[in-house]
Amino acid sequence: MSGHKFPVEASHIKMFAHAIGDGNPIYHDADYAGQSEQRAIIAPPTFLKANHHFDPESNLRPKPDQAWRGSGKYATTQAQQGGEDGLAPKPELLHAEQHFEYHRHLRVGDVLTPTTREGKTWEKQGKRSGKLIFSETITEHRDQNGQLVVTETSVGVITEHVIEQ
Amino acid sequence: MALSASKLNRGLSHTVDLVHDLKRTQLVQYAGASGDFNPFHTDEIYATQVSGYQTVFAHGMLVMGITGKMLTDYVGDGRLTKYGVRFTRQVWPGDDLKATATVTGLFETNERKLADFDIVTINQKGEIVLTGYAQAEVD
């Protein structure tokens, strides 16, 4: 995830706040927000992760002319099924940790550009999931003036076994 | 309204019931808002037959976002300076979620007053689904 632009827009912030069940007017009411300490609509602290929408390389959404792994006529696309055991449950990348450091909070009208680098990788033995392989990515989000707005560290994990409820 | 340092002390904790009977609809809503359409969060057939889960499960970032509402309602809008979590257990449709912030420290730097918090979110069985920390500027 690097180089693309993430425009911070009012309707997107409002939809995101709905999705996390947060009706705070600071996220949707320009009059209220204008008179608040923040002086403008700001974004919830985890809103940055909505930049998946703008990342051309994101594999988290279906794309035109590309096979998508979700179910249609079959449980997954035939291209994804592979051989006979193609439908056997296999562990997928899960989100293990997420860290944000806010230099300031996002406001409507910001246009952010991320720069990502790989961090550490490590292994651990899990009680329910077998061997766990962790990998870290660090992303700096800069605004339209080149100022650092948020530094983000995300840790993904691949488990040996699928974790049951 | 932001928190006042004079009303905080180490060990003070603040708990909020955030979700009762989490609905699959909210997972769909979060997928749409965030752009994370990984089908194991919203596609029951894929989640059970391909990924091998009992059902779909919440995005970690949804749980962090829901927990974040407790934090921002507590510390005030735009006051967080740090927020980080580990996802310790999956959150499933039907779960209830309750989040707690506990003050772990208060200090001043560059004429700003800051408070540190431990964060924990539990489900209806008392199992920890998320642990973390936050730091906020206080008055």
PDB file of N, CA and C in Angstrom, chain A residues 12 15-16 18-22 24 26-27 32 37-38 42 45-46 49-53 60-62 68-71 75-76 87-90 92-102 105 124 128 162-165, chain B residues 2 26 29-40 43 45-46 49-55 57 60-62 64-66 68-69 72-73 77-90 92 95 133 139:
ATOM      1  N   HIS A  12     -18.340   9.667   3.426  1.00  0.00           N
ATOM      2  CA  HIS A  12     -17.638   8.426   3.774  1.00  0.00           C
ATOM      3  C   HIS A  12     -17.457   8.322   5.295  1.00  0.00           C
ATOM      4  N   MET A  15     -20.783   7.319   6.823  1.00  0.00           N
ATOM      5  CA  MET A  15     -21.098   5.889   6.633  1.00  0.00           C
ATOM      6  C   MET A  15     -20.231   5.017   7.544  1.00  0.00           C
ATOM      7  N   PHE A  16     -18.977   5.408   7.689  1.00  0.00           N
ATOM      8  CA  PHE A  16     -18.062   4.647   8.542  1.00  0.00           C
ATOM      9  C   PHE A  16     -18.519   4.722  10.007  1.00  0.00           C
ATOM     10  N   HIS A  18     -21.572   5.208  11.055  1.00  0.00           N
ATOM     11  CA  HIS A  18     -22.750   4.330  11.157  1.00  0.00           C
ATOM     12  C   HIS A  18     -22.315   2.888  11.382  1.00  0.00           C
ATOM     13  N   ALA A  19     -21.319   2.458  10.623  1.00  0.00           N
ATOM     14  CA  ALA A  19     -20.910   1.042  10.651  1.00  0.00           C
ATOM     15  C   ALA A  19     -20.311   0.644  11.995  1.00  0.00           C
ATOM     16  N   ILE A  20     -19.669   1.584  12.700  1.00  0.00           N
ATOM     17  CA  ILE A  20     -19.123   1.232  14.022  1.00  0.00           C
ATOM     18  C   ILE A  20     -20.115   1.595  15.132  1.00  0.00           C
ATOM     19  N   GLY A  21     -21.327   2.016  14.733  1.00  0.00           N
ATOM     20  CA  GLY A  21     -22.375   2.280  15.721  1.00  0.00           C
ATOM     21  C   GLY A  21     -22.143   3.550  16.513  1.00  0.00           C
ATOM     22  N   ASP A  22     -21.509   4.548  15.875  1.00  0.00           N
ATOM     23  CA  ASP A  22     -21.180   5.786  16.580  1.00  0.00           C
ATOM     24  C   ASP A  22     -21.963   6.960  15.993  1.00  0.00           C
ATOM     25  N   ASN A  24     -22.070  10.032  17.152  1.00  0.00           N
ATOM     26  CA  ASN A  24     -21.508  11.318  17.588  1.00  0.00           C
ATOM     27  C   ASN A  24     -21.599  12.355  16.458  1.00  0.00           C
ATOM     28  N   ILE A  26     -19.962  14.924  15.880  1.00  0.00           N
ATOM     29  CA  ILE A  26     -18.660  15.414  15.391  1.00  0.00           C
ATOM     30  C   ILE A  26     -18.289  14.724  14.071  1.00  0.00           C
ATOM     31  N   TYR A  27     -18.946  13.583  13.777  1.00  0.00           N
ATOM     32  CA  TYR A  27     -18.644  12.828  12.557  1.00  0.00           C
ATOM     33  C   TYR A  27     -19.622  13.118  11.406  1.00  0.00           C
ATOM     34  N   TYR A  32     -22.499  21.559  14.223  1.00  0.00           N
ATOM     35  CA  TYR A  32     -22.029  21.154  15.558  1.00  0.00           C
ATOM     36  C   TYR A  32     -20.499  21.134  15.589  1.00  0.00           C
ATOM     37  N   GLU A  37     -14.433  22.218  19.703  1.00  0.00           N
ATOM     38  CA  GLU A  37     -12.993  22.443  19.820  1.00  0.00           C
ATOM     39  C   GLU A  37     -12.266  22.100  18.519  1.00  0.00           C
ATOM     40  N   GLN A  38     -12.767  21.075  17.802  1.00  0.00           N
ATOM     41  CA  GLN A  38     -12.098  20.627  16.577  1.00  0.00           C
ATOM     42  C   GLN A  38     -12.378  21.544  15.379  1.00  0.00           C
ATOM     43  N   ILE A  42     -14.413  15.709  12.017  1.00  0.00           N
ATOM     44  CA  ILE A  42     -13.205  14.867  12.032  1.00  0.00           C
ATOM     45  C   ILE A  42     -13.619  13.426  11.760  1.00  0.00           C
ATOM     46  N   PRO A  45     -11.233   7.441  15.085  1.00  0.00           N
ATOM     47  CA  PRO A  45      -9.800   7.097  15.159  1.00  0.00           C
ATOM     48  C   PRO A  45      -9.361   5.915  14.290  1.00  0.00           C
ATOM     49  N   THR A  46     -10.295   5.056  13.904  1.00  0.00           N
ATOM     50  CA  THR A  46      -9.895   3.904  13.069  1.00  0.00           C
ATOM     51  C   THR A  46     -10.259   4.095  11.595  1.00  0.00           C
ATOM     52  N   LYS A  49      -8.329   2.989   8.172  1.00  0.00           N
ATOM     53  CA  LYS A  49      -8.337   1.672   7.553  1.00  0.00           C
ATOM     54  C   LYS A  49      -9.315   1.607   6.377  1.00  0.00           C
ATOM     55  N   ALA A  50     -10.178   2.627   6.237  1.00  0.00           N
ATOM     56  CA  ALA A  50     -11.082   2.660   5.080  1.00  0.00           C
ATOM     57  C   ALA A  50     -10.328   3.010   3.806  1.00  0.00           C
ATOM     58  N   ASN A  51      -9.023   3.235   3.903  1.00  0.00           N
ATOM     59  CA  ASN A  51      -8.270   3.507   2.670  1.00  0.00           C
ATOM     60  C   ASN A  51      -8.087   2.257   1.803  1.00  0.00           C
ATOM     61  N   HIS A  52      -8.575   1.093   2.275  1.00  0.00           N
ATOM     62  CA  HIS A  52      -8.630  -0.084   1.381  1.00  0.00           C
ATOM     63  C   HIS A  52      -9.328   0.279   0.060  1.00  0.00           C
ATOM     64  N   HIS A  53     -10.389   1.114   0.174  1.00  0.00           N
ATOM     65  CA  HIS A  53     -11.186   1.482  -1.015  1.00  0.00           C
ATOM     66  C   HIS A  53     -10.327   2.122  -2.096  1.00  0.00           C
ATOM     67  N   LEU A  60      -8.840  -6.989  -1.149  1.00  0.00           N
ATOM     68  CA  LEU A  60      -9.979  -7.149  -0.239  1.00  0.00           C
ATOM     69  C   LEU A  60     -11.304  -6.758  -0.890  1.00  0.00           C
ATOM     70  N   ARG A  61     -11.289  -6.527  -2.195  1.00  0.00           N
ATOM     71  CA  ARG A  61     -12.555  -6.235  -2.883  1.00  0.00           C
ATOM     72  C   ARG A  61     -12.533  -6.889  -4.258  1.00  0.00           C
ATOM     73  N   PRO A  62     -13.725  -7.245  -4.770  1.00  0.00           N
ATOM     74  CA  PRO A  62     -13.778  -7.793  -6.128  1.00  0.00           C
ATOM     75  C   PRO A  62     -13.360  -6.718  -7.129  1.00  0.00           C
ATOM     76  N   TRP A  68     -12.984 -13.618  -8.159  1.00  0.00           N
ATOM     77  CA  TRP A  68     -13.163 -13.215  -6.756  1.00  0.00           C
ATOM     78  C   TRP A  68     -13.428 -14.467  -5.946  1.00  0.00           C
ATOM     79  N   ARG A  69     -12.842 -14.565  -4.757  1.00  0.00           N
ATOM     80  CA  ARG A  69     -12.911 -15.812  -4.021  1.00  0.00           C
ATOM     81  C   ARG A  69     -14.239 -16.056  -3.309  1.00  0.00           C
ATOM     82  N   GLY A  70     -15.130 -15.068  -3.237  1.00  0.00           N
ATOM     83  CA  GLY A  70     -16.410 -15.260  -2.551  1.00  0.00           C
ATOM     84  C   GLY A  70     -17.340 -16.204  -3.299  1.00  0.00           C
ATOM     85  N   SER A  71     -18.442 -16.600  -2.614  1.00  0.00           N
ATOM     86  CA  SER A  71     -19.353 -17.586  -3.198  1.00  0.00           C
ATOM     87  C   SER A  71     -20.285 -16.973  -4.230  1.00  0.00           C
ATOM     88  N   ALA A  75     -19.089 -22.408  -3.845  1.00  0.00           N
ATOM     89  CA  ALA A  75     -18.632 -21.787  -2.592  1.00  0.00           C
ATOM     90  C   ALA A  75     -17.483 -20.807  -2.818  1.00  0.00           C
ATOM     91  N   THR A  76     -16.677 -21.089  -3.827  1.00  0.00           N
ATOM     92  CA  THR A  76     -15.632 -20.137  -4.184  1.00  0.00           C
ATOM     93  C   THR A  76     -15.433 -20.230  -5.693  1.00  0.00           C
ATOM     94  N   LEU A  87     -11.183 -27.221  -1.758  1.00  0.00           N
ATOM     95  CA  LEU A  87     -12.151 -26.667  -0.823  1.00  0.00           C
ATOM     96  C   LEU A  87     -11.832 -27.007   0.635  1.00  0.00           C
ATOM     97  N   ALA A  88     -10.736 -27.734   0.860  1.00  0.00           N
ATOM     98  CA  ALA A  88     -10.378 -28.049   2.245  1.00  0.00           C
ATOM     99  C   ALA A  88     -10.062 -26.733   2.971  1.00  0.00           C
ATOM    100  N   PRO A  89     -10.548 -26.571   4.220  1.00  0.00           N
ATOM    101  CA  PRO A  89     -10.274 -25.339   4.944  1.00  0.00           C
ATOM    102  C   PRO A  89      -8.776 -25.096   5.032  1.00  0.00           C
ATOM    103  N   LYS A  90      -8.374 -23.896   4.713  1.00  0.00           N
ATOM    104  CA  LYS A  90      -6.955 -23.572   4.876  1.00  0.00           C
ATOM    105  C   LYS A  90      -6.840 -22.221   5.567  1.00  0.00           C
ATOM    106  N   GLU A  92      -6.073 -18.544   6.618  1.00  0.00           N
ATOM    107  CA  GLU A  92      -5.893 -17.328   5.852  1.00  0.00           C
ATOM    108  C   GLU A  92      -5.304 -16.264   6.762  1.00  0.00           C
ATOM    109  N   LEU A  93      -4.782 -15.222   6.154  1.00  0.00           N
ATOM    110  CA  LEU A  93      -4.169 -14.146   6.926  1.00  0.00           C
ATOM    111  C   LEU A  93      -5.215 -13.470   7.817  1.00  0.00           C
ATOM    112  N   LEU A  94      -4.906 -13.347   9.097  1.00  0.00           N
ATOM    113  CA  LEU A  94      -5.787 -12.658  10.043  1.00  0.00           C
ATOM    114  C   LEU A  94      -5.069 -11.433  10.599  1.00  0.00           C
ATOM    115  N   HIS A  95      -5.873 -10.516  11.107  1.00  0.00           N
ATOM    116  CA  HIS A  95      -5.333  -9.280  11.673  1.00  0.00           C
ATOM    117  C   HIS A  95      -5.029  -9.535  13.148  1.00  0.00           C
ATOM    118  N   ALA A  96      -3.781  -9.382  13.554  1.00  0.00           N
ATOM    119  CA  ALA A  96      -3.385  -9.699  14.928  1.00  0.00           C
ATOM    120  C   ALA A  96      -3.276  -8.459  15.813  1.00  0.00           C
ATOM    121  N   GLU A  97      -2.727  -7.400  15.252  1.00  0.00           N
ATOM    122  CA  GLU A  97      -2.535  -6.167  16.040  1.00  0.00           C
ATOM    123  C   GLU A  97      -2.707  -4.963  15.127  1.00  0.00           C
ATOM    124  N   GLN A  98      -3.078  -3.844  15.752  1.00  0.00           N
ATOM    125  CA  GLN A  98      -3.179  -2.585  15.024  1.00  0.00           C
ATOM    126  C   GLN A  98      -2.813  -1.443  15.967  1.00  0.00           C
ATOM    127  N   HIS A  99      -1.911  -0.586  15.514  1.00  0.00           N
ATOM    128  CA  HIS A  99      -1.459   0.541  16.343  1.00  0.00           C
ATOM    129  C   HIS A  99      -1.528   1.835  15.530  1.00  0.00           C
ATOM    130  N   PHE A 100      -2.065   2.879  16.159  1.00  0.00           N
ATOM    131  CA  PHE A 100      -2.095   4.200  15.526  1.00  0.00           C
ATOM    132  C   PHE A 100      -1.407   5.211  16.440  1.00  0.00           C
ATOM    133  N   GLU A 101      -0.615   6.079  15.824  1.00  0.00           N
ATOM    134  CA  GLU A 101      -0.101   7.233  16.548  1.00  0.00           C
ATOM    135  C   GLU A 101      -0.593   8.465  15.787  1.00  0.00           C
ATOM    136  N   TYR A 102      -1.381   9.283  16.481  1.00  0.00           N
ATOM    137  CA  TYR A 102      -2.019  10.434  15.827  1.00  0.00           C
ATOM    138  C   TYR A 102      -1.194  11.682  16.056  1.00  0.00           C
ATOM    139  N   HIS A 105      -5.761  14.718  14.038  1.00  0.00           N
ATOM    140  CA  HIS A 105      -6.870  13.878  13.568  1.00  0.00           C
ATOM    141  C   HIS A 105      -7.296  14.283  12.161  1.00  0.00           C
ATOM    142  N   LYS A 124       5.387 -17.898  16.822  1.00  0.00           N
ATOM    143  CA  LYS A 124       4.963 -18.230  18.177  1.00  0.00           C
ATOM    144  C   LYS A 124       4.148 -19.515  18.090  1.00  0.00           C
ATOM    145  N   ARG A 128      -4.501 -22.811  20.485  1.00  0.00           N
ATOM    146  CA  ARG A 128      -5.625 -23.323  19.705  1.00  0.00           C
ATOM    147  C   ARG A 128      -5.321 -23.410  18.213  1.00  0.00           C
ATOM    148  N   VAL A 162      -7.187 -23.652  11.339  1.00  0.00           N
ATOM    149  CA  VAL A 162      -8.293 -22.717  11.428  1.00  0.00           C
ATOM    150  C   VAL A 162      -8.773 -22.687  12.885  1.00  0.00           C
ATOM    151  N   ILE A 163      -9.026 -21.478  13.416  1.00  0.00           N
ATOM    152  CA  ILE A 163      -9.475 -21.352  14.814  1.00  0.00           C
ATOM    153  C   ILE A 163     -10.981 -21.555  14.872  1.00  0.00           C
ATOM    154  N   GLU A 164     -11.429 -22.485  15.737  1.00  0.00           N
ATOM    155  CA  GLU A 164     -12.863 -22.762  15.857  1.00  0.00           C
ATOM    156  C   GLU A 164     -13.478 -21.896  16.950  1.00  0.00           C
ATOM    157  N   GLN A 165     -14.803 -21.782  16.908  1.00  0.00           N
ATOM    158  CA  GLN A 165     -15.508 -20.943  17.892  1.00  0.00           C
ATOM    159  C   GLN A 165     -15.379 -21.519  19.293  1.00  0.00           C
TER     160      GLN A 165
ATOM    161  N   ALA B   2     -13.786  17.246  26.930  1.00  0.00           N
ATOM    162  CA  ALA B   2     -12.598  16.438  27.211  1.00  0.00           C
ATOM    163  C   ALA B   2     -12.498  16.150  28.707  1.00  0.00           C
ATOM    164  N   GLN B  26     -24.356  -5.714  10.594  1.00  0.00           N
ATOM    165  CA  GLN B  26     -23.312  -4.734  10.939  1.00  0.00           C
ATOM    166  C   GLN B  26     -21.975  -5.115  10.302  1.00  0.00           C
ATOM    167  N   GLN B  29     -22.271  -3.886   6.849  1.00  0.00           N
ATOM    168  CA  GLN B  29     -22.158  -2.424   6.883  1.00  0.00           C
ATOM    169  C   GLN B  29     -20.688  -2.007   7.016  1.00  0.00           C
ATOM    170  N   TYR B  30     -19.955  -2.714   7.894  1.00  0.00           N
ATOM    171  CA  TYR B  30     -18.543  -2.372   8.091  1.00  0.00           C
ATOM    172  C   TYR B  30     -17.716  -2.708   6.842  1.00  0.00           C
ATOM    173  N   ALA B  31     -18.036  -3.819   6.207  1.00  0.00           N
ATOM    174  CA  ALA B  31     -17.322  -4.172   4.969  1.00  0.00           C
ATOM    175  C   ALA B  31     -17.488  -3.051   3.949  1.00  0.00           C
ATOM    176  N   GLY B  32     -18.727  -2.587   3.774  1.00  0.00           N
ATOM    177  CA  GLY B  32     -19.000  -1.536   2.795  1.00  0.00           C
ATOM    178  C   GLY B  32     -18.288  -0.237   3.128  1.00  0.00           C
ATOM    179  N   ALA B  33     -18.281   0.126   4.401  1.00  0.00           N
ATOM    180  CA  ALA B  33     -17.678   1.412   4.797  1.00  0.00           C
ATOM    181  C   ALA B  33     -16.159   1.369   4.741  1.00  0.00           C
ATOM    182  N   SER B  34     -15.585   0.215   5.069  1.00  0.00           N
ATOM    183  CA  SER B  34     -14.121   0.137   5.181  1.00  0.00           C
ATOM    184  C   SER B  34     -13.440  -0.303   3.890  1.00  0.00           C
ATOM    185  N   GLY B  35     -14.207  -0.989   3.024  1.00  0.00           N
ATOM    186  CA  GLY B  35     -13.593  -1.531   1.811  1.00  0.00           C
ATOM    187  C   GLY B  35     -12.930  -2.875   2.041  1.00  0.00           C
ATOM    188  N   ASP B  36     -13.110  -3.450   3.226  1.00  0.00           N
ATOM    189  CA  ASP B  36     -12.579  -4.797   3.491  1.00  0.00           C
ATOM    190  C   ASP B  36     -13.700  -5.806   3.253  1.00  0.00           C
ATOM    191  N   PHE B  37     -13.745  -6.331   2.027  1.00  0.00           N
ATOM    192  CA  PHE B  37     -14.787  -7.282   1.627  1.00  0.00           C
ATOM    193  C   PHE B  37     -14.304  -8.724   1.713  1.00  0.00           C
ATOM    194  N   ASN B  38     -13.296  -8.982   2.539  1.00  0.00           N
ATOM    195  CA  ASN B  38     -12.844 -10.360   2.706  1.00  0.00           C
ATOM    196  C   ASN B  38     -14.069 -11.229   2.984  1.00  0.00           C
ATOM    197  N   PRO B  39     -14.353 -12.246   2.117  1.00  0.00           N
ATOM    198  CA  PRO B  39     -15.647 -12.930   2.227  1.00  0.00           C
ATOM    199  C   PRO B  39     -15.842 -13.693   3.527  1.00  0.00           C
ATOM    200  N   PHE B  40     -14.767 -14.000   4.296  1.00  0.00           N
ATOM    201  CA  PHE B  40     -15.045 -14.708   5.550  1.00  0.00           C
ATOM    202  C   PHE B  40     -15.733 -13.825   6.593  1.00  0.00           C
ATOM    203  N   ASP B  43     -19.758 -13.606   3.987  1.00  0.00           N
ATOM    204  CA  ASP B  43     -20.261 -14.604   3.042  1.00  0.00           C
ATOM    205  C   ASP B  43     -20.292 -15.948   3.788  1.00  0.00           C
ATOM    206  N   ILE B  45     -21.456 -18.866   3.164  1.00  0.00           N
ATOM    207  CA  ILE B  45     -21.071 -20.078   2.425  1.00  0.00           C
ATOM    208  C   ILE B  45     -19.550 -20.179   2.340  1.00  0.00           C
ATOM    209  N   TYR B  46     -18.920 -19.072   2.006  1.00  0.00           N
ATOM    210  CA  TYR B  46     -17.461 -19.060   1.927  1.00  0.00           C
ATOM    211  C   TYR B  46     -16.842 -19.303   3.306  1.00  0.00           C
ATOM    212  N   GLN B  49     -17.690 -23.143   4.272  1.00  0.00           N
ATOM    213  CA  GLN B  49     -17.252 -24.224   3.382  1.00  0.00           C
ATOM    214  C   GLN B  49     -15.815 -24.064   2.902  1.00  0.00           C
ATOM    215  N   VAL B  50     -15.352 -22.852   2.775  1.00  0.00           N
ATOM    216  CA  VAL B  50     -13.991 -22.646   2.261  1.00  0.00           C
ATOM    217  C   VAL B  50     -13.014 -22.343   3.397  1.00  0.00           C
ATOM    218  N   SER B  51     -13.379 -21.384   4.268  1.00  0.00           N
ATOM    219  CA  SER B  51     -12.457 -21.008   5.347  1.00  0.00           C
ATOM    220  C   SER B  51     -12.518 -21.969   6.526  1.00  0.00           C
ATOM    221  N   GLY B  52     -13.636 -22.702   6.666  1.00  0.00           N
ATOM    222  CA  GLY B  52     -13.728 -23.684   7.738  1.00  0.00           C
ATOM    223  C   GLY B  52     -14.162 -23.124   9.084  1.00  0.00           C
ATOM    224  N   TYR B  53     -14.751 -21.935   9.098  1.00  0.00           N
ATOM    225  CA  TYR B  53     -15.262 -21.367  10.351  1.00  0.00           C
ATOM    226  C   TYR B  53     -16.707 -21.817  10.562  1.00  0.00           C
ATOM    227  N   GLN B  54     -17.165 -21.661  11.802  1.00  0.00           N
ATOM    228  CA  GLN B  54     -18.546 -22.025  12.129  1.00  0.00           C
ATOM    229  C   GLN B  54     -19.536 -21.066  11.476  1.00  0.00           C
ATOM    230  N   THR B  55     -19.137 -19.826  11.354  1.00  0.00           N
ATOM    231  CA  THR B  55     -19.947 -18.809  10.676  1.00  0.00           C
ATOM    232  C   THR B  55     -19.017 -17.643  10.342  1.00  0.00           C
ATOM    233  N   PHE B  57     -17.327 -13.929  10.867  1.00  0.00           N
ATOM    234  CA  PHE B  57     -16.891 -13.281  12.112  1.00  0.00           C
ATOM    235  C   PHE B  57     -16.514 -11.832  11.833  1.00  0.00           C
ATOM    236  N   GLY B  60     -11.538  -7.513  12.728  1.00  0.00           N
ATOM    237  CA  GLY B  60     -10.850  -6.981  13.912  1.00  0.00           C
ATOM    238  C   GLY B  60     -11.034  -5.477  14.000  1.00  0.00           C
ATOM    239  N   MET B  61     -10.960  -4.817  12.836  1.00  0.00           N
ATOM    240  CA  MET B  61     -11.065  -3.357  12.841  1.00  0.00           C
ATOM    241  C   MET B  61     -12.456  -2.868  13.229  1.00  0.00           C
ATOM    242  N   LEU B  62     -13.477  -3.713  13.045  1.00  0.00           N
ATOM    243  CA  LEU B  62     -14.811  -3.338  13.546  1.00  0.00           C
ATOM    244  C   LEU B  62     -14.792  -3.336  15.075  1.00  0.00           C
ATOM    245  N   MET B  64     -12.160  -2.953  16.960  1.00  0.00           N
ATOM    246  CA  MET B  64     -11.346  -1.806  17.386  1.00  0.00           C
ATOM    247  C   MET B  64     -12.132  -0.500  17.240  1.00  0.00           C
ATOM    248  N   GLY B  65     -12.935  -0.411  16.177  1.00  0.00           N
ATOM    249  CA  GLY B  65     -13.747   0.789  15.953  1.00  0.00           C
ATOM    250  C   GLY B  65     -14.830   0.942  17.002  1.00  0.00           C
ATOM    251  N   ILE B  66     -15.504  -0.158  17.336  1.00  0.00           N
ATOM    252  CA  ILE B  66     -16.551  -0.147  18.360  1.00  0.00           C
ATOM    253  C   ILE B  66     -15.941   0.218  19.717  1.00  0.00           C
ATOM    254  N   GLY B  68     -13.276   1.893  20.108  1.00  0.00           N
ATOM    255  CA  GLY B  68     -12.858   3.294  19.976  1.00  0.00           C
ATOM    256  C   GLY B  68     -13.963   4.274  20.332  1.00  0.00           C
ATOM    257  N   LYS B  69     -15.228   3.874  20.120  1.00  0.00           N
ATOM    258  CA  LYS B  69     -16.351   4.748  20.497  1.00  0.00           C
ATOM    259  C   LYS B  69     -16.363   4.957  22.010  1.00  0.00           C
ATOM    260  N   THR B  72     -13.437   7.503  22.630  1.00  0.00           N
ATOM    261  CA  THR B  72     -13.628   8.902  22.217  1.00  0.00           C
ATOM    262  C   THR B  72     -14.767   9.547  23.002  1.00  0.00           C
ATOM    263  N   ASP B  73     -15.800   8.751  23.374  1.00  0.00           N
ATOM    264  CA  ASP B  73     -16.856   9.306  24.236  1.00  0.00           C
ATOM    265  C   ASP B  73     -16.278   9.676  25.602  1.00  0.00           C
ATOM    266  N   ASP B  77     -13.599  14.345  21.779  1.00  0.00           N
ATOM    267  CA  ASP B  77     -13.368  14.259  20.333  1.00  0.00           C
ATOM    268  C   ASP B  77     -11.982  14.786  19.964  1.00  0.00           C
ATOM    269  N   GLY B  78     -11.279  14.026  19.160  1.00  0.00           N
ATOM    270  CA  GLY B  78      -9.991  14.482  18.645  1.00  0.00           C
ATOM    271  C   GLY B  78      -8.884  14.540  19.687  1.00  0.00           C
ATOM    272  N   ARG B  79      -9.054  13.875  20.829  1.00  0.00           N
ATOM    273  CA  ARG B  79      -8.065  13.957  21.907  1.00  0.00           C
ATOM    274  C   ARG B  79      -7.079  12.792  21.941  1.00  0.00           C
ATOM    275  N   LEU B  80      -7.365  11.719  21.218  1.00  0.00           N
ATOM    276  CA  LEU B  80      -6.442  10.576  21.274  1.00  0.00           C
ATOM    277  C   LEU B  80      -5.120  10.922  20.603  1.00  0.00           C
ATOM    278  N   THR B  81      -4.028  10.511  21.214  1.00  0.00           N
ATOM    279  CA  THR B  81      -2.719  10.660  20.579  1.00  0.00           C
ATOM    280  C   THR B  81      -2.145   9.300  20.186  1.00  0.00           C
ATOM    281  N   LYS B  82      -2.608   8.241  20.865  1.00  0.00           N
ATOM    282  CA  LYS B  82      -2.195   6.876  20.519  1.00  0.00           C
ATOM    283  C   LYS B  82      -3.350   5.936  20.797  1.00  0.00           C
ATOM    284  N   TYR B  83      -3.468   4.916  19.974  1.00  0.00           N
ATOM    285  CA  TYR B  83      -4.471   3.871  20.219  1.00  0.00           C
ATOM    286  C   TYR B  83      -3.950   2.617  19.526  1.00  0.00           C
ATOM    287  N   GLY B  84      -3.739   1.563  20.312  1.00  0.00           N
ATOM    288  CA  GLY B  84      -3.228   0.323  19.726  1.00  0.00           C
ATOM    289  C   GLY B  84      -3.848  -0.885  20.400  1.00  0.00           C
ATOM    290  N   VAL B  85      -4.046  -1.948  19.637  1.00  0.00           N
ATOM    291  CA  VAL B  85      -4.705  -3.138  20.197  1.00  0.00           C
ATOM    292  C   VAL B  85      -4.121  -4.427  19.634  1.00  0.00           C
ATOM    293  N   ARG B  86      -4.371  -5.503  20.401  1.00  0.00           N
ATOM    294  CA  ARG B  86      -4.183  -6.873  19.908  1.00  0.00           C
ATOM    295  C   ARG B  86      -5.550  -7.523  19.868  1.00  0.00           C
ATOM    296  N   PHE B  87      -5.797  -8.273  18.791  1.00  0.00           N
ATOM    297  CA  PHE B  87      -7.048  -9.019  18.678  1.00  0.00           C
ATOM    298  C   PHE B  87      -6.794 -10.408  19.242  1.00  0.00           C
ATOM    299  N   THR B  88      -7.408 -10.728  20.382  1.00  0.00           N
ATOM    300  CA  THR B  88      -7.044 -11.952  21.087  1.00  0.00           C
ATOM    301  C   THR B  88      -8.001 -13.094  20.807  1.00  0.00           C
ATOM    302  N   ARG B  89      -9.176 -12.796  20.312  1.00  0.00           N
ATOM    303  CA  ARG B  89     -10.180 -13.837  20.095  1.00  0.00           C
ATOM    304  C   ARG B  89     -11.189 -13.293  19.083  1.00  0.00           C
ATOM    305  N   GLN B  90     -11.748 -14.185  18.271  1.00  0.00           N
ATOM    306  CA  GLN B  90     -12.695 -13.702  17.284  1.00  0.00           C
ATOM    307  C   GLN B  90     -14.027 -13.282  17.907  1.00  0.00           C
ATOM    308  N   TRP B  92     -18.066 -13.023  17.128  1.00  0.00           N
ATOM    309  CA  TRP B  92     -19.039 -13.703  16.259  1.00  0.00           C
ATOM    310  C   TRP B  92     -20.394 -13.017  16.304  1.00  0.00           C
ATOM    311  N   ASP B  95     -22.674 -12.011  19.573  1.00  0.00           N
ATOM    312  CA  ASP B  95     -21.878 -11.622  20.744  1.00  0.00           C
ATOM    313  C   ASP B  95     -22.344 -10.280  21.324  1.00  0.00           C
ATOM    314  N   TYR B 133      -4.037  -0.295  24.435  1.00  0.00           N
ATOM    315  CA  TYR B 133      -3.649   0.894  25.190  1.00  0.00           C
ATOM    316  C   TYR B 133      -4.116   2.115  24.423  1.00  0.00           C
ATOM    317  N   ASP B 139      -7.453  17.899  29.813  1.00  0.00           N
ATOM    318  CA  ASP B 139      -7.426  19.317  30.220  1.00  0.00           C
ATOM    319  C   ASP B 139      -6.794  19.461  31.609  1.00  0.00           C
TER     320      ASP B 139
END
